[in-house]
Coordinates of C-alpha atoms in Angstrom, one line a residue:
M1 CA 79.4 112.3 124.5
I2 CA 79.4 109.2 122.4
E3 CA 79.9 105.9 124.3
P4 CA 82.8 104.0 122.6
I5 CA 82.2 100.4 121.4
T6 CA 85.2 98.2 122.2
F7 CA 86.6 95.4 120.0
D8 CA 89.8 93.3 120.0
V9 CA 90.4 94.3 116.4
V10 CA 88.8 96.8 114.0
I11 CA 89.4 96.2 110.3
V12 CA 88.7 99.1 107.9
G13 CA 88.0 97.9 104.4
A14 CA 85.9 94.9 103.5
G15 CA 87.7 93.8 100.3
I16 CA 89.1 90.3 100.0
A17 CA 92.1 90.9 102.2
G18 CA 90.2 92.6 105.0
S19 CA 87.3 90.1 104.8
A20 CA 89.7 87.2 104.9
C21 CA 91.5 88.6 107.9
A22 CA 88.1 89.2 109.7
R23 CA 87.2 85.6 109.0
F24 CA 90.5 84.3 110.4
L25 CA 90.5 86.5 113.5
A26 CA 86.8 85.9 114.4
D27 CA 87.3 82.1 113.9
G28 CA 90.2 82.4 116.4
G29 CA 87.9 83.8 119.0
L30 CA 88.5 87.6 118.8
R31 CA 85.9 90.3 118.8
V32 CA 86.2 91.8 115.3
A33 CA 84.5 94.8 113.6
L34 CA 84.7 94.9 109.8
V35 CA 84.0 98.4 108.6
D36 CA 83.4 99.6 105.0
R37 CA 82.0 102.8 103.6
R38 CA 80.2 100.9 100.9
S39 CA 77.0 98.8 101.2
A40 CA 77.3 95.1 101.6
E41 CA 76.3 94.6 97.9
K42 CA 79.1 96.9 96.7
A43 CA 82.0 96.2 99.1
G44 CA 85.2 94.8 97.7
A45 CA 86.0 93.9 94.1
R46 CA 83.0 93.2 91.9
W47 CA 84.7 91.3 89.0
V48 CA 86.3 88.0 88.0
N49 CA 89.9 87.3 88.9
G50 CA 92.3 84.5 88.1
V51 CA 93.6 83.2 91.5
P52 CA 96.2 80.4 92.0
S53 CA 94.4 77.3 93.3
S54 CA 97.3 76.7 95.8
V55 CA 96.4 79.7 98.0
F56 CA 93.2 78.2 99.5
P57 CA 94.7 75.0 101.1
E58 CA 97.7 77.0 102.1
V59 CA 95.7 79.4 104.3
G60 CA 93.1 76.8 105.4
L61 CA 90.2 77.9 103.3
P62 CA 87.9 75.5 101.4
L63 CA 88.4 75.5 97.6
P64 CA 85.8 77.6 95.8
K65 CA 82.8 76.0 94.2
P66 CA 80.3 77.3 91.6
P67 CA 78.9 79.9 91.3
E68 CA 82.0 81.5 93.0
L69 CA 84.1 79.3 90.8
R70 CA 83.4 80.3 87.2
G71 CA 86.0 78.3 85.4
Q72 CA 89.2 76.3 85.7
G73 CA 91.5 74.2 83.7
G74 CA 91.3 76.0 80.3
A75 CA 94.4 76.8 78.4
F76 CA 96.2 80.1 79.1
V77 CA 97.6 81.6 75.9
L78 CA 99.9 84.6 76.2
G79 CA 100.3 86.4 72.8
A80 CA 102.7 89.1 71.6
P81 CA 101.2 92.4 70.3
S82 CA 101.2 91.2 66.7
G83 CA 99.8 87.8 67.5
A84 CA 102.6 86.1 65.6
H85 CA 104.2 84.7 68.8
R86 CA 102.5 82.8 71.6
V87 CA 103.3 80.9 74.8
V88 CA 100.7 78.3 75.8
L89 CA 99.9 76.7 79.1
D90 CA 97.8 73.6 78.3
G91 CA 94.4 73.4 80.1
H92 CA 94.1 70.6 82.6
D93 CA 92.9 70.3 86.2
A94 CA 94.0 73.6 87.7
A95 CA 95.3 71.7 90.8
S96 CA 97.8 69.6 88.8
G97 CA 98.0 70.9 85.2
D98 CA 100.0 73.7 83.5
N99 CA 97.4 76.4 84.2
P100 CA 97.2 77.0 88.0
L101 CA 94.5 79.6 87.9
L102 CA 90.9 79.4 89.1
E103 CA 88.5 82.0 87.5
L104 CA 86.7 83.4 90.6
D105 CA 83.8 85.8 91.0
M106 CA 85.2 88.2 93.6
R107 CA 81.7 89.2 94.7
K108 CA 81.0 85.6 95.7
L109 CA 84.4 85.1 97.3
G110 CA 84.0 88.3 99.4
E111 CA 80.5 87.2 100.4
R112 CA 81.7 83.8 101.5
L113 CA 84.5 85.3 103.6
R114 CA 82.2 87.8 105.3
D115 CA 79.5 85.2 105.9
D116 CA 82.1 82.9 107.5
A117 CA 83.3 85.8 109.7
A118 CA 79.7 86.6 110.8
R119 CA 79.1 82.9 111.7
A120 CA 82.5 82.4 113.4
K121 CA 83.3 81.2 116.9
V122 CA 82.9 84.8 118.0
P123 CA 80.7 86.4 115.3
A124 CA 82.3 89.4 113.6
T125 CA 80.4 92.7 113.6
L126 CA 79.9 93.9 110.0
L127 CA 79.4 97.6 109.7
F128 CA 78.6 98.6 106.1
E129 CA 77.8 102.1 104.8
T130 CA 80.1 103.2 107.7
E131 CA 82.8 105.8 106.9
V132 CA 85.8 106.6 109.1
T133 CA 85.7 110.4 109.6
E134 CA 88.4 110.7 112.3
V135 CA 91.4 108.7 113.6
E136 CA 92.3 109.2 117.2
I137 CA 96.1 108.9 117.8
V138 CA 97.5 109.1 121.4
R139 CA 101.3 109.2 121.8
G140 CA 101.8 107.9 118.3
R141 CA 99.3 105.0 118.7
V142 CA 95.9 104.5 117.0
V143 CA 93.4 104.0 119.8
A144 CA 90.0 104.8 118.2
V145 CA 88.1 105.8 115.1
R146 CA 85.0 107.9 114.7
T147 CA 82.6 106.7 112.1
T148 CA 79.3 107.8 110.5
G149 CA 77.0 106.7 107.8
G150 CA 74.0 104.6 106.9
G151 CA 71.6 107.0 108.7
R152 CA 73.0 106.0 112.1
E153 CA 74.3 108.2 114.8
P154 CA 78.1 108.6 114.8
R155 CA 80.1 105.8 116.5
V156 CA 83.4 105.6 118.2
L157 CA 85.2 102.3 117.8
R158 CA 88.1 101.4 120.2
A159 CA 90.5 98.5 119.9
P160 CA 94.1 97.6 120.7
L161 CA 94.6 96.9 117.0
F162 CA 93.3 98.6 113.8
I163 CA 94.0 97.1 110.4
D164 CA 94.0 99.3 107.3
A165 CA 92.7 97.4 104.3
T166 CA 91.1 100.4 102.5
G167 CA 93.4 100.1 99.5
L168 CA 94.6 103.3 97.8
P169 CA 92.6 105.7 100.1
A170 CA 94.8 104.3 103.0
V171 CA 92.5 106.0 105.5
L172 CA 94.4 105.0 108.6
R173 CA 97.9 104.9 107.1
R174 CA 97.6 108.5 105.9
A175 CA 96.6 109.6 109.4
V176 CA 99.6 107.8 111.0
F177 CA 102.1 108.5 108.2
P178 CA 101.0 111.8 106.7
H179 CA 104.4 112.3 104.9
W180 CA 104.4 109.1 103.0
P181 CA 104.0 109.8 99.2
A182 CA 101.1 108.5 97.3
V183 CA 101.7 105.8 94.7
A184 CA 103.1 107.5 91.7
P185 CA 101.0 107.6 88.5
E186 CA 103.6 105.5 86.6
H187 CA 102.9 102.7 89.1
L188 CA 99.1 102.8 88.9
C189 CA 97.4 100.3 86.6
L190 CA 94.0 101.5 85.4
A191 CA 92.2 98.1 85.3
A192 CA 88.7 97.0 84.3
Q193 CA 87.0 93.6 84.1
Y194 CA 83.5 92.9 82.9
V195 CA 81.5 89.8 82.1
H196 CA 79.4 90.5 78.9
R197 CA 76.6 88.6 77.2
I198 CA 77.3 87.0 73.8
V199 CA 74.7 88.3 71.4
D200 CA 75.9 86.5 68.3
E201 CA 77.1 82.9 68.9
A202 CA 78.3 82.6 65.3
G203 CA 80.4 85.7 65.7
A204 CA 81.9 84.3 69.0
G205 CA 82.6 81.0 67.2
S206 CA 84.3 82.8 64.4
Y207 CA 86.5 84.7 66.9
L208 CA 87.6 81.5 68.6
R209 CA 88.5 79.9 65.3
K210 CA 90.5 82.9 64.2
Q211 CA 92.4 83.0 67.5
K212 CA 92.8 79.2 67.5
I213 CA 91.5 78.9 71.1
G214 CA 88.5 77.1 72.6
D215 CA 85.7 77.8 75.0
G216 CA 87.1 78.3 78.4
D217 CA 90.6 79.2 77.2
V218 CA 92.1 82.6 78.2
L219 CA 93.8 84.6 75.4
A220 CA 96.0 87.2 77.0
C221 CA 97.2 89.8 74.5
S222 CA 100.3 91.4 76.0
G223 CA 101.7 94.8 75.2
L224 CA 98.9 95.8 72.8
R225 CA 99.8 99.5 73.4
G226 CA 103.4 98.9 74.3
G227 CA 104.6 99.2 77.9
F228 CA 102.3 97.6 80.5
S229 CA 99.1 97.0 78.6
I230 CA 97.2 93.7 78.4
L231 CA 93.8 92.4 77.4
N232 CA 92.4 89.0 78.5
V233 CA 89.5 87.4 76.7
R234 CA 87.7 84.3 77.9
V235 CA 84.7 83.0 75.9
D236 CA 82.1 80.5 77.3
R237 CA 79.4 79.8 74.8
D238 CA 77.8 77.3 77.1
V239 CA 76.5 80.1 79.3
K240 CA 76.6 82.7 76.5
E241 CA 79.2 84.9 78.3
V242 CA 82.5 86.5 77.5
S243 CA 84.9 87.8 80.2
L244 CA 87.1 90.8 79.3
L245 CA 89.9 92.0 81.5
A246 CA 92.2 94.8 80.6
G247 CA 94.8 96.8 82.5
C248 CA 97.2 99.6 81.4
I249 CA 99.6 102.0 83.1
P250 CA 99.0 105.3 81.3
T251 CA 102.5 106.2 80.2
P252 CA 103.8 107.8 76.9
Q253 CA 104.3 104.2 75.6
T254 CA 100.6 103.4 76.1
R255 CA 99.4 106.9 75.1
G256 CA 97.4 107.2 78.4
I257 CA 94.8 104.6 77.6
S258 CA 92.9 102.9 80.4
G259 CA 91.7 99.3 80.8
A260 CA 88.1 100.4 80.4
R261 CA 88.8 102.1 77.1
M262 CA 90.7 99.0 75.8
I263 CA 87.5 97.0 76.6
D264 CA 85.3 99.5 74.8
E265 CA 87.6 99.3 71.7
F266 CA 87.5 95.5 71.7
R267 CA 83.7 95.6 71.9
A268 CA 83.6 98.1 69.0
E269 CA 85.7 95.7 66.9
N270 CA 83.7 92.6 68.0
P271 CA 79.9 93.3 67.8
W272 CA 79.2 89.7 69.0
V273 CA 80.0 91.1 72.5
G274 CA 76.9 92.5 74.1
E275 CA 76.2 94.6 77.2
P276 CA 78.0 93.9 80.5
I277 CA 76.3 91.7 83.1
F278 CA 78.6 92.7 86.0
G279 CA 82.1 94.0 86.6
G280 CA 84.0 97.1 87.5
A281 CA 87.1 99.2 87.2
A282 CA 89.8 100.4 89.6
A283 CA 93.2 101.9 89.9
I284 CA 95.7 99.2 91.2
P285 CA 99.0 100.1 92.9
L286 CA 101.8 98.2 91.1
R287 CA 104.9 98.5 93.2
R288 CA 106.8 96.6 95.8
P289 CA 105.4 96.3 99.3
Y290 CA 106.2 99.1 101.8
T291 CA 109.1 98.3 104.0
R292 CA 107.2 99.4 107.2
L293 CA 103.9 97.5 107.5
V294 CA 103.1 98.2 111.2
A295 CA 102.9 101.0 113.8
P296 CA 101.6 101.1 117.3
G297 CA 98.0 100.0 117.1
L298 CA 98.1 99.6 113.3
A299 CA 98.8 97.0 110.7
L300 CA 98.7 97.6 106.9
L301 CA 97.1 94.9 104.7
G302 CA 96.5 94.3 101.0
D303 CA 96.7 97.2 98.5
T304 CA 97.2 99.6 101.5
A305 CA 100.5 97.9 102.1
C306 CA 101.1 97.5 98.3
Q307 CA 101.1 93.8 98.7
M308 CA 100.8 93.2 95.0
F309 CA 102.1 90.8 92.4
S310 CA 102.7 93.6 90.0
A311 CA 103.8 91.4 87.0
H312 CA 100.2 91.0 86.2
G313 CA 98.5 93.3 88.6
S314 CA 96.8 90.9 91.0
G315 CA 96.7 91.3 94.8
I316 CA 94.1 88.7 95.6
A317 CA 96.3 85.7 96.4
I318 CA 99.0 87.7 98.2
G319 CA 96.4 89.6 100.1
I320 CA 94.8 86.4 101.4
R321 CA 98.2 85.1 102.4
A322 CA 99.1 88.3 104.2
A323 CA 95.7 88.2 106.0
R324 CA 96.6 84.7 107.2
M325 CA 100.0 85.7 108.4
L326 CA 98.7 88.8 110.2
A327 CA 95.9 86.8 111.9
D328 CA 98.3 84.1 113.1
V329 CA 100.6 86.7 114.7
V330 CA 97.7 88.5 116.3
L331 CA 96.1 85.3 117.6
A332 CA 99.5 84.2 119.1
S333 CA 99.6 87.4 121.2
P334 CA 97.6 88.3 124.3
A335 CA 94.6 90.3 123.1
A336 CA 95.6 93.4 125.1
R337 CA 99.1 93.4 123.4
A338 CA 97.9 92.6 119.9
G339 CA 98.5 96.2 118.8
D340 CA 102.0 96.5 120.3
E341 CA 104.5 97.3 117.6
S342 CA 107.0 94.8 119.0
A343 CA 104.4 92.0 118.6
L344 CA 103.0 93.2 115.2
H345 CA 106.5 93.4 113.8
A346 CA 106.6 89.6 113.6
Y347 CA 103.9 89.9 110.8
A348 CA 106.0 92.4 108.8
A349 CA 109.1 90.2 109.2
R350 CA 107.4 87.0 108.2
F351 CA 105.7 88.7 105.2
H352 CA 108.8 90.3 103.8
R353 CA 111.1 87.3 104.4
T354 CA 108.6 85.0 102.8
H355 CA 107.1 87.1 100.0
G356 CA 108.8 90.5 99.9
G357 CA 111.7 89.5 97.7
L358 CA 109.5 87.7 95.2
L359 CA 107.2 90.7 94.9
A360 CA 110.0 93.2 94.6
G361 CA 111.8 91.0 92.0
Y362 CA 108.7 90.8 89.8
D363 CA 108.1 94.5 90.3
A364 CA 111.7 95.2 89.0
V365 CA 110.9 93.3 85.9
R366 CA 107.5 95.1 85.5
R367 CA 109.2 98.5 85.8
A368 CA 111.8 97.5 83.1
S369 CA 109.2 96.1 80.7
Q370 CA 106.7 98.9 81.0
A371 CA 109.1 101.2 79.2
L372 CA 109.1 99.0 76.1
S373 CA 107.5 99.8 72.8
N374 CA 105.3 97.3 70.9
E375 CA 108.3 96.1 68.9
Q376 CA 110.4 95.6 72.0
V377 CA 107.5 93.7 73.7
E378 CA 107.4 91.5 70.6
G379 CA 111.2 91.0 71.1
L380 CA 110.5 89.5 74.6
F381 CA 108.8 86.6 73.0
T382 CA 111.7 85.8 70.7
S383 CA 114.4 86.6 73.3
G384 CA 113.7 83.5 75.4
L385 CA 112.6 85.5 78.4
V386 CA 108.9 84.6 77.9
T387 CA 108.7 80.9 78.0
Q388 CA 106.3 78.2 79.4
D389 CA 108.5 78.1 82.5
T390 CA 108.4 81.8 83.2
L391 CA 104.7 82.2 82.3
R392 CA 103.7 79.2 84.6
A393 CA 105.7 80.7 87.4
A394 CA 104.2 84.1 87.0
M395 CA 100.7 82.6 87.0
A396 CA 101.4 80.6 90.1
Q397 CA 103.2 83.6 91.7
V398 CA 106.5 81.8 92.3
L399 CA 110.0 82.1 91.1
P400 CA 110.7 80.5 87.7
T401 CA 113.0 77.5 87.7
P402 CA 113.9 77.0 84.0
S403 CA 115.7 73.8 82.9
V404 CA 119.4 74.0 82.1
A405 CA 118.6 73.8 78.4
A406 CA 116.1 76.6 78.6
A407 CA 118.5 78.8 80.6
I408 CA 121.2 78.2 78.0
A409 CA 118.8 79.0 75.1
M410 CA 117.7 82.2 77.0
A411 CA 121.3 83.3 77.5
G412 CA 122.1 82.8 73.8
A413 CA 119.0 84.7 72.7
L414 CA 119.8 87.6 75.0
R415 CA 123.3 87.9 73.6
K416 CA 121.8 88.5 70.2
N417 CA 119.6 91.3 71.6
P418 CA 121.9 93.5 73.8
R419 CA 119.4 96.4 74.1
L420 CA 116.7 94.2 75.4
T421 CA 119.2 92.5 77.8
A422 CA 120.1 95.9 79.2
Q423 CA 116.5 96.9 79.8
V424 CA 114.8 93.7 80.9
G425 CA 117.4 91.0 81.2
A426 CA 119.2 93.0 83.8
A427 CA 116.0 93.2 85.9
F428 CA 115.6 89.4 85.7
A429 CA 119.2 89.1 87.0
R430 CA 118.3 91.2 90.0
V431 CA 115.4 89.0 91.1
P432 CA 117.5 86.5 93.1
L433 CA 119.4 89.4 94.7
L434 CA 116.2 90.9 95.9
V435 CA 114.9 87.5 97.2
A436 CA 118.1 87.0 99.2
H437 CA 118.0 90.6 100.5
A438 CA 114.4 90.2 101.7
R439 CA 115.5 87.4 103.9
T440 CA 117.6 89.9 105.9
Y441 CA 114.5 91.9 106.9
P442 CA 115.0 92.9 110.6
E443 CA 113.6 90.3 113.0
R444 CA 112.9 92.9 115.6
F445 CA 111.4 96.4 115.2
D446 CA 114.3 98.9 114.8
L447 CA 113.7 102.1 112.7
K448 CA 117.4 102.4 112.0
A449 CA 117.6 98.8 110.7
L450 CA 114.4 99.3 108.7
R451 CA 115.8 102.4 107.0
A452 CA 119.0 100.5 106.1
F453 CA 116.9 97.7 104.7
E454 CA 114.8 100.2 102.6
N455 CA 117.9 101.9 101.3
R456 CA 119.4 98.6 100.2
T457 CA 116.2 97.5 98.6
A458 CA 116.0 100.8 96.7
R459 CA 119.5 100.4 95.4
L460 CA 118.8 96.9 94.1
M461 CA 115.6 98.3 92.5
R462 CA 117.5 101.3 91.1
E463 CA 115.0 103.7 92.5
T464 CA 114.7 106.4 95.1
A465 CA 114.2 105.0 98.7
D466 CA 110.9 105.5 100.5
R467 CA 110.8 107.6 103.6
V468 CA 110.7 105.2 106.6
E469 CA 109.4 107.0 109.6

């Protein structure tokens, strides 16, 4: 018989959200185990992401520094498929200028969070190359997991609370909620990001001049294949590197292409781009957060909970914010009761009331826009829907607050394009309704009330309601 090892919290999944939560909980004095099936060198995202600078002071984390910080303050240029229309956020200090994003190396951010957790008030136990092979559920509550891997004997980990941060595999969620459907293919973004060497500086310079951008600026080519398809290019000749990020939902509009293939095609057309230095590819769930985020002994976090800003397919900032919320709720509860559903529900309520409406609203817009053709995506740029105000808000992951003049101009442009208004303008109009609805998320755990909330959300989203069990 294997002797169980007991912790206050076991977190499965050492990506950014799981690592951040481990850091917050360990710093708060809890005994935390952070488990990942991959090695320490391969855990979590292995690429570069743009992250709003505001998230770090908001959750009490120091701002990133090089080499974790790879760039900030360049212009962000969003281009239509033809390149004829552009919206530009000027490059200044990311903390105060138009472009709010920090270009961060996710490898370094994850390492920092895990190192902080291991050096916390009560050092977290980091278990890499450790796979959960069995989930023990007693009377509907997760009480233990059996693990194996790394050449070690099998372990049994017990805790009052388990946190599933495993992403799409959803190892614990699937054990507790076996009837939940997987994320549908039409809501999966096949994304890739690689940092490449520049092998021809003259060629890189020619590309920058042709695109009318400078070193450190990001050129985001939207709707290249119609629907949800985007390619971001950031050239830095000082270090002889170019960062390429692409994402695509494989639909009839995009002809099933993936982000990795979009990068391959760009490289074929631009031989100044050399071999990759680092990066990776993954499927990212682009949908609104699940209504139910907790169960007895279990909380969902990050991609597992579909906590995703789906307008541009990034879950880093919202995952860190969710980790902070979850940690605060757990630390405010007696350790023995940390996994009680009545206590955990405060996390679900706080998250949905604060962020759920925003994420659902942007997801409604994403769903409407991903059905557009190249020509219709082009029309977004001339309709008044894509402006500096809306782009800046999307980058900062907040609601847009257009000026009165901009709102009037947008309304006039949409009247001239009734088809686009019906497809996308209507989705924009539902955003404030979804935000207001999210603030009615039940304050206390009540399955009947949660089902009613889910049904109302689905009606506003114009989709089929999830099963809430």
